[in-house]
Amino acid sequence: NRWLEKSITISEFLNNSVWVNNKKFVDNNTRTFFLQQASQFDDFSKLFIPRDFFSFFKNAHYLFKFYEELALECVDINDLKKYNIYEDYSEHLDILETLKTEYKKYLDKNNIIDKIFLPQIYKINKSYIKSFEQISFYIEGYLTKYEHKLLKQCSKFTLIDLLISSTAYNKKLLKILDLDLEEGFEYHI
């Protein structure tokens, strides 16, 4: 008989690999409610997103997706203003930054955290990482900058083995990992 190796998703691993001091994660309904409450400032109306609860509830996922994408790529909203493509949206970006700041105040007041703030405040769960002799990741898609940073930090506590197939579709990932690999091959790193 042979013992099976433990298999988990990257998402599960990443969630267990970090912790935040004395804070719990906000649930979806509360996060939407707090974001709606945080939108109660005059300039928010310039985004043309209705503030009544049901309309806001239907549209909030667009705001959260925007914030989540920025967080996972470790990009600050103000950094977007540096690019010409966002030049016409400077005022909207300011409003979105204000909304995010106000939203964080509601979270802090209730001692909870949203995943959009996680890349800025997490701590590595060293005991969880050290519980593995070796961790092998089969990467078939894209790693965000946050995930890459986290894996790099985890490698300080255990052996990390990346299995990557080099394709035309993951060139950006290979660039982030600072790898120059020939396309069409599989690599163990």
PDB file of C-alpha atoms in Angstrom:
ATOM      1  CA  ASN A   1       0.000   0.000   0.000  1.00  0.00           C
ATOM      2  CA  ARG A   2       1.149   3.492  -0.812  1.00  0.00           C
ATOM      3  CA  TRP A   3       0.120   6.675   0.925  1.00  0.00           C
ATOM      4  CA  LEU A   4      -1.414   9.260  -1.343  1.00  0.00           C
ATOM      5  CA  GLU A   5       0.170  12.647  -1.408  1.00  0.00           C
ATOM      6  CA  LYS A   6      -1.998  15.455  -0.116  1.00  0.00           C
ATOM      7  CA  SER A   7      -3.540  17.468  -2.940  1.00  0.00           C
ATOM      8  CA  ILE A   8      -5.154  20.853  -2.527  1.00  0.00           C
ATOM      9  CA  THR A   9      -5.942  23.703  -4.855  1.00  0.00           C
ATOM     10  CA  ILE A  10      -3.614  26.679  -5.111  1.00  0.00           C
ATOM     11  CA  SER A  11      -6.456  28.827  -3.813  1.00  0.00           C
ATOM     12  CA  GLU A  12      -6.841  26.647  -0.704  1.00  0.00           C
ATOM     13  CA  PHE A  13      -3.097  26.669  -0.127  1.00  0.00           C
ATOM     14  CA  LEU A  14      -2.872  30.445  -0.501  1.00  0.00           C
ATOM     15  CA  ASN A  15      -5.798  30.986   1.877  1.00  0.00           C
ATOM     16  CA  ASN A  16      -4.179  28.810   4.556  1.00  0.00           C
ATOM     17  CA  SER A  17      -0.722  30.295   3.999  1.00  0.00           C
ATOM     18  CA  VAL A  18      -1.620  33.718   5.319  1.00  0.00           C
ATOM     19  CA  TRP A  19      -3.266  35.219   8.359  1.00  0.00           C
ATOM     20  CA  VAL A  20      -4.239  38.648   9.569  1.00  0.00           C
ATOM     21  CA  ASN A  21      -3.945  39.727  13.207  1.00  0.00           C
ATOM     22  CA  ASN A  22      -7.236  39.341  15.071  1.00  0.00           C
ATOM     23  CA  LYS A  23      -9.457  39.914  12.055  1.00  0.00           C
ATOM     24  CA  LYS A  24     -12.030  37.771  10.315  1.00  0.00           C
ATOM     25  CA  PHE A  25     -12.939  38.021   6.670  1.00  0.00           C
ATOM     26  CA  VAL A  26     -16.089  39.870   5.753  1.00  0.00           C
ATOM     27  CA  ASP A  27     -18.956  37.845   4.258  1.00  0.00           C
ATOM     28  CA  ASN A  28     -20.386  38.817   0.850  1.00  0.00           C
ATOM     29  CA  ASN A  29     -23.581  40.423   2.109  1.00  0.00           C
ATOM     30  CA  THR A  30     -21.816  42.519   4.724  1.00  0.00           C
ATOM     31  CA  ARG A  31     -19.134  43.618   2.285  1.00  0.00           C
ATOM     32  CA  THR A  32     -21.759  44.854  -0.151  1.00  0.00           C
ATOM     33  CA  PHE A  33     -23.686  46.614   2.611  1.00  0.00           C
ATOM     34  CA  PHE A  34     -20.529  48.328   3.925  1.00  0.00           C
ATOM     35  CA  LEU A  35     -19.479  49.372   0.431  1.00  0.00           C
ATOM     36  CA  GLN A  36     -22.935  50.825  -0.147  1.00  0.00           C
ATOM     37  CA  GLN A  37     -22.680  52.727   3.151  1.00  0.00           C
ATOM     38  CA  ALA A  38     -19.198  53.931   2.195  1.00  0.00           C
ATOM     39  CA  SER A  39     -20.582  55.361  -1.053  1.00  0.00           C
ATOM     40  CA  GLN A  40     -22.508  58.052   0.841  1.00  0.00           C
ATOM     41  CA  PHE A  41     -20.362  60.971  -0.324  1.00  0.00           C
ATOM     42  CA  ASP A  42     -21.295  63.565  -2.943  1.00  0.00           C
ATOM     43  CA  ASP A  43     -18.805  62.737  -5.696  1.00  0.00           C
ATOM     44  CA  PHE A  44     -19.852  59.080  -5.817  1.00  0.00           C
ATOM     45  CA  SER A  45     -22.850  60.091  -7.939  1.00  0.00           C
ATOM     46  CA  LYS A  46     -20.409  60.972 -10.750  1.00  0.00           C
ATOM     47  CA  LEU A  47     -19.889  57.228 -11.282  1.00  0.00           C
ATOM     48  CA  PHE A  48     -23.592  56.873 -12.177  1.00  0.00           C
ATOM     49  CA  ILE A  49     -24.006  53.841  -9.965  1.00  0.00           C
ATOM     50  CA  PRO A  50     -27.371  53.922  -8.168  1.00  0.00           C
ATOM     51  CA  ARG A  51     -27.092  53.914  -4.390  1.00  0.00           C
ATOM     52  CA  ASP A  52     -30.414  52.341  -3.530  1.00  0.00           C
ATOM     53  CA  PHE A  53     -29.608  49.006  -1.941  1.00  0.00           C
ATOM     54  CA  PHE A  54     -30.978  46.614  -4.566  1.00  0.00           C
ATOM     55  CA  SER A  55     -29.440  48.422  -7.533  1.00  0.00           C
ATOM     56  CA  PHE A  56     -26.181  48.861  -5.674  1.00  0.00           C
ATOM     57  CA  PHE A  57     -26.192  45.181  -4.715  1.00  0.00           C
ATOM     58  CA  LYS A  58     -26.475  44.235  -8.410  1.00  0.00           C
ATOM     59  CA  ASN A  59     -23.589  46.527  -9.396  1.00  0.00           C
ATOM     60  CA  ALA A  60     -21.224  46.127  -6.440  1.00  0.00           C
ATOM     61  CA  HIS A  61     -19.526  43.080  -7.930  1.00  0.00           C
ATOM     62  CA  TYR A  62     -18.047  45.311 -10.673  1.00  0.00           C
ATOM     63  CA  LEU A  63     -16.465  47.516  -8.049  1.00  0.00           C
ATOM     64  CA  PHE A  64     -15.155  44.547  -6.081  1.00  0.00           C
ATOM     65  CA  LYS A  65     -13.733  42.917  -9.218  1.00  0.00           C
ATOM     66  CA  PHE A  66     -11.885  46.141  -9.990  1.00  0.00           C
ATOM     67  CA  TYR A  67     -10.463  46.353  -6.466  1.00  0.00           C
ATOM     68  CA  GLU A  68      -9.621  42.625  -6.409  1.00  0.00           C
ATOM     69  CA  GLU A  69      -7.747  42.777  -9.699  1.00  0.00           C
ATOM     70  CA  LEU A  70      -5.691  45.732  -8.514  1.00  0.00           C
ATOM     71  CA  ALA A  71      -4.952  44.007  -5.197  1.00  0.00           C
ATOM     72  CA  LEU A  72      -3.882  40.732  -6.828  1.00  0.00           C
ATOM     73  CA  GLU A  73      -1.572  42.574  -9.198  1.00  0.00           C
ATOM     74  CA  CYS A  74      -0.247  44.764  -6.349  1.00  0.00           C
ATOM     75  CA  VAL A  75      -1.293  47.963  -8.119  1.00  0.00           C
ATOM     76  CA  ASP A  76      -2.445  51.078  -6.298  1.00  0.00           C
ATOM     77  CA  ILE A  77      -5.321  53.026  -7.869  1.00  0.00           C
ATOM     78  CA  ASN A  78      -3.143  56.140  -7.930  1.00  0.00           C
ATOM     79  CA  ASP A  79      -0.584  54.283 -10.045  1.00  0.00           C
ATOM     80  CA  LEU A  80      -3.154  54.012 -12.823  1.00  0.00           C
ATOM     81  CA  LYS A  81      -3.136  57.781 -13.207  1.00  0.00           C
ATOM     82  CA  LYS A  82       0.441  57.580 -14.479  1.00  0.00           C
ATOM     83  CA  TYR A  83      -0.701  55.879 -17.680  1.00  0.00           C
ATOM     84  CA  ASN A  84      -2.105  57.912 -20.564  1.00  0.00           C
ATOM     85  CA  ILE A  85      -4.894  55.423 -21.133  1.00  0.00           C
ATOM     86  CA  TYR A  86      -6.428  56.368 -17.755  1.00  0.00           C
ATOM     87  CA  GLU A  87      -5.838  60.099 -18.117  1.00  0.00           C
ATOM     88  CA  ASP A  88      -9.498  60.836 -18.897  1.00  0.00           C
ATOM     89  CA  TYR A  89     -10.610  58.844 -15.845  1.00  0.00           C
ATOM     90  CA  SER A  90      -8.556  60.628 -13.217  1.00  0.00           C
ATOM     91  CA  GLU A  91     -11.635  61.972 -11.443  1.00  0.00           C
ATOM     92  CA  HIS A  92     -13.295  58.537 -11.440  1.00  0.00           C
ATOM     93  CA  LEU A  93     -10.123  56.976 -10.046  1.00  0.00           C
ATOM     94  CA  ASP A  94     -10.119  59.567  -7.250  1.00  0.00           C
ATOM     95  CA  ILE A  95     -13.727  58.662  -6.449  1.00  0.00           C
ATOM     96  CA  LEU A  96     -12.902  54.945  -6.456  1.00  0.00           C
ATOM     97  CA  GLU A  97      -9.961  55.607  -4.133  1.00  0.00           C
ATOM     98  CA  THR A  98     -12.214  57.582  -1.778  1.00  0.00           C
ATOM     99  CA  LEU A  99     -14.783  54.780  -1.841  1.00  0.00           C
ATOM    100  CA  LYS A 100     -12.128  52.215  -0.988  1.00  0.00           C
ATOM    101  CA  THR A 101     -10.821  54.363   1.870  1.00  0.00           C
ATOM    102  CA  GLU A 102     -14.305  54.883   3.293  1.00  0.00           C
ATOM    103  CA  TYR A 103     -15.067  51.168   2.917  1.00  0.00           C
ATOM    104  CA  LYS A 104     -11.917  50.273   4.857  1.00  0.00           C
ATOM    105  CA  LYS A 105     -13.085  52.532   7.706  1.00  0.00           C
ATOM    106  CA  TYR A 106     -16.279  50.451   8.018  1.00  0.00           C
ATOM    107  CA  LEU A 107     -14.246  47.243   8.046  1.00  0.00           C
ATOM    108  CA  ASP A 108     -11.788  48.561  10.625  1.00  0.00           C
ATOM    109  CA  LYS A 109     -14.612  49.765  12.861  1.00  0.00           C
ATOM    110  CA  ASN A 110     -15.986  46.204  12.867  1.00  0.00           C
ATOM    111  CA  ASN A 111     -12.579  44.478  13.102  1.00  0.00           C
ATOM    112  CA  ILE A 112     -12.988  42.604   9.824  1.00  0.00           C
ATOM    113  CA  ILE A 113     -10.981  42.505   6.632  1.00  0.00           C
ATOM    114  CA  ASP A 114     -11.761  42.182   2.945  1.00  0.00           C
ATOM    115  CA  LYS A 115      -9.535  40.226   0.572  1.00  0.00           C
ATOM    116  CA  ILE A 116      -8.951  43.409  -1.440  1.00  0.00           C
ATOM    117  CA  PHE A 117      -6.717  44.591   1.422  1.00  0.00           C
ATOM    118  CA  LEU A 118      -5.025  41.237   2.092  1.00  0.00           C
ATOM    119  CA  PRO A 119      -1.932  41.704  -0.127  1.00  0.00           C
ATOM    120  CA  GLN A 120      -1.018  44.797   1.885  1.00  0.00           C
ATOM    121  CA  ILE A 121      -1.377  43.404   5.419  1.00  0.00           C
ATOM    122  CA  TYR A 122      -1.032  39.613   5.480  1.00  0.00           C
ATOM    123  CA  LYS A 123       1.478  37.639   7.494  1.00  0.00           C
ATOM    124  CA  ILE A 124       2.865  34.265   6.446  1.00  0.00           C
ATOM    125  CA  ASN A 125       1.452  31.313   8.376  1.00  0.00           C
ATOM    126  CA  LYS A 126       4.892  29.793   8.973  1.00  0.00           C
ATOM    127  CA  SER A 127       3.643  26.766  10.901  1.00  0.00           C
ATOM    128  CA  TYR A 128       1.309  25.829   8.054  1.00  0.00           C
ATOM    129  CA  ILE A 129       4.057  26.221   5.440  1.00  0.00           C
ATOM    130  CA  LYS A 130       6.564  24.293   7.549  1.00  0.00           C
ATOM    131  CA  SER A 131       4.078  21.417   7.898  1.00  0.00           C
ATOM    132  CA  PHE A 132       5.010  20.441   4.325  1.00  0.00           C
ATOM    133  CA  GLU A 133       8.387  18.931   3.464  1.00  0.00           C
ATOM    134  CA  GLN A 134       7.905  19.998  -0.111  1.00  0.00           C
ATOM    135  CA  ILE A 135       5.155  21.706  -2.050  1.00  0.00           C
ATOM    136  CA  SER A 136       4.686  21.091  -5.751  1.00  0.00           C
ATOM    137  CA  PHE A 137       2.585  23.463  -7.814  1.00  0.00           C
ATOM    138  CA  TYR A 138       1.291  22.450 -11.216  1.00  0.00           C
ATOM    139  CA  ILE A 139       0.803  25.801 -12.826  1.00  0.00           C
ATOM    140  CA  GLU A 140      -1.325  25.764 -15.924  1.00  0.00           C
ATOM    141  CA  GLY A 141      -2.614  29.302 -15.893  1.00  0.00           C
ATOM    142  CA  TYR A 142      -1.460  32.611 -14.598  1.00  0.00           C
ATOM    143  CA  LEU A 143      -0.028  33.581 -11.219  1.00  0.00           C
ATOM    144  CA  THR A 144      -0.807  37.078 -10.053  1.00  0.00           C
ATOM    145  CA  LYS A 145       1.961  39.241  -8.635  1.00  0.00           C
ATOM    146  CA  TYR A 146       0.509  38.682  -5.163  1.00  0.00           C
ATOM    147  CA  GLU A 147       0.562  34.890  -5.614  1.00  0.00           C
ATOM    148  CA  HIS A 148       4.106  35.036  -6.953  1.00  0.00           C
ATOM    149  CA  LYS A 149       5.245  37.157  -4.001  1.00  0.00           C
ATOM    150  CA  LEU A 150       3.533  34.803  -1.572  1.00  0.00           C
ATOM    151  CA  LEU A 151       5.103  31.680  -3.107  1.00  0.00           C
ATOM    152  CA  LYS A 152       8.497  33.347  -2.980  1.00  0.00           C
ATOM    153  CA  GLN A 153       8.006  34.062   0.738  1.00  0.00           C
ATOM    154  CA  CYS A 154       6.792  30.499   1.359  1.00  0.00           C
ATOM    155  CA  SER A 155       9.958  29.155  -0.244  1.00  0.00           C
ATOM    156  CA  LYS A 156      11.885  30.504   2.753  1.00  0.00           C
ATOM    157  CA  PHE A 157      10.183  27.881   4.956  1.00  0.00           C
ATOM    158  CA  THR A 158       9.903  24.824   2.725  1.00  0.00           C
ATOM    159  CA  LEU A 159      10.942  23.535  -0.679  1.00  0.00           C
ATOM    160  CA  ILE A 160       8.690  24.887  -3.452  1.00  0.00           C
ATOM    161  CA  ASP A 161       8.642  23.006  -6.737  1.00  0.00           C
ATOM    162  CA  LEU A 162       6.947  24.667  -9.714  1.00  0.00           C
ATOM    163  CA  LEU A 163       5.899  22.556 -12.666  1.00  0.00           C
ATOM    164  CA  ILE A 164       5.288  24.805 -15.640  1.00  0.00           C
ATOM    165  CA  SER A 165       4.544  24.150 -19.283  1.00  0.00           C
ATOM    166  CA  SER A 166       5.924  26.932 -21.423  1.00  0.00           C
ATOM    167  CA  THR A 167       3.308  28.025 -23.946  1.00  0.00           C
ATOM    168  CA  ALA A 168       2.404  31.074 -25.982  1.00  0.00           C
ATOM    169  CA  TYR A 169      -0.349  31.750 -23.441  1.00  0.00           C
ATOM    170  CA  ASN A 170       1.787  32.042 -20.309  1.00  0.00           C
ATOM    171  CA  LYS A 171       4.594  34.295 -21.512  1.00  0.00           C
ATOM    172  CA  LYS A 172       3.530  37.027 -19.077  1.00  0.00           C
ATOM    173  CA  LEU A 173       3.730  34.583 -16.147  1.00  0.00           C
ATOM    174  CA  LEU A 174       7.200  33.467 -17.214  1.00  0.00           C
ATOM    175  CA  LYS A 175       8.289  37.100 -17.423  1.00  0.00           C
ATOM    176  CA  ILE A 176       6.967  37.760 -13.891  1.00  0.00           C
ATOM    177  CA  LEU A 177       8.873  34.695 -12.664  1.00  0.00           C
ATOM    178  CA  ASP A 178      11.928  36.028 -14.522  1.00  0.00           C
ATOM    179  CA  LEU A 179      12.172  32.848 -16.577  1.00  0.00           C
ATOM    180  CA  ASP A 180      13.337  32.555 -20.169  1.00  0.00           C
ATOM    181  CA  LEU A 181      11.989  29.142 -21.167  1.00  0.00           C
ATOM    182  CA  GLU A 182      11.640  27.616 -24.582  1.00  0.00           C
ATOM    183  CA  GLU A 183       8.039  27.284 -25.665  1.00  0.00           C
ATOM    184  CA  GLY A 184       6.502  23.819 -25.890  1.00  0.00           C
ATOM    185  CA  PHE A 185       8.350  22.216 -22.984  1.00  0.00           C
ATOM    186  CA  GLU A 186       7.561  21.344 -19.375  1.00  0.00           C
ATOM    187  CA  TYR A 187       9.887  22.522 -16.619  1.00  0.00           C
ATOM    188  CA  HIS A 188      10.456  21.767 -12.925  1.00  0.00           C
ATOM    189  CA  ILE A 189      11.759  24.844 -11.132  1.00  0.00           C
TER     190      ILE A 189
END
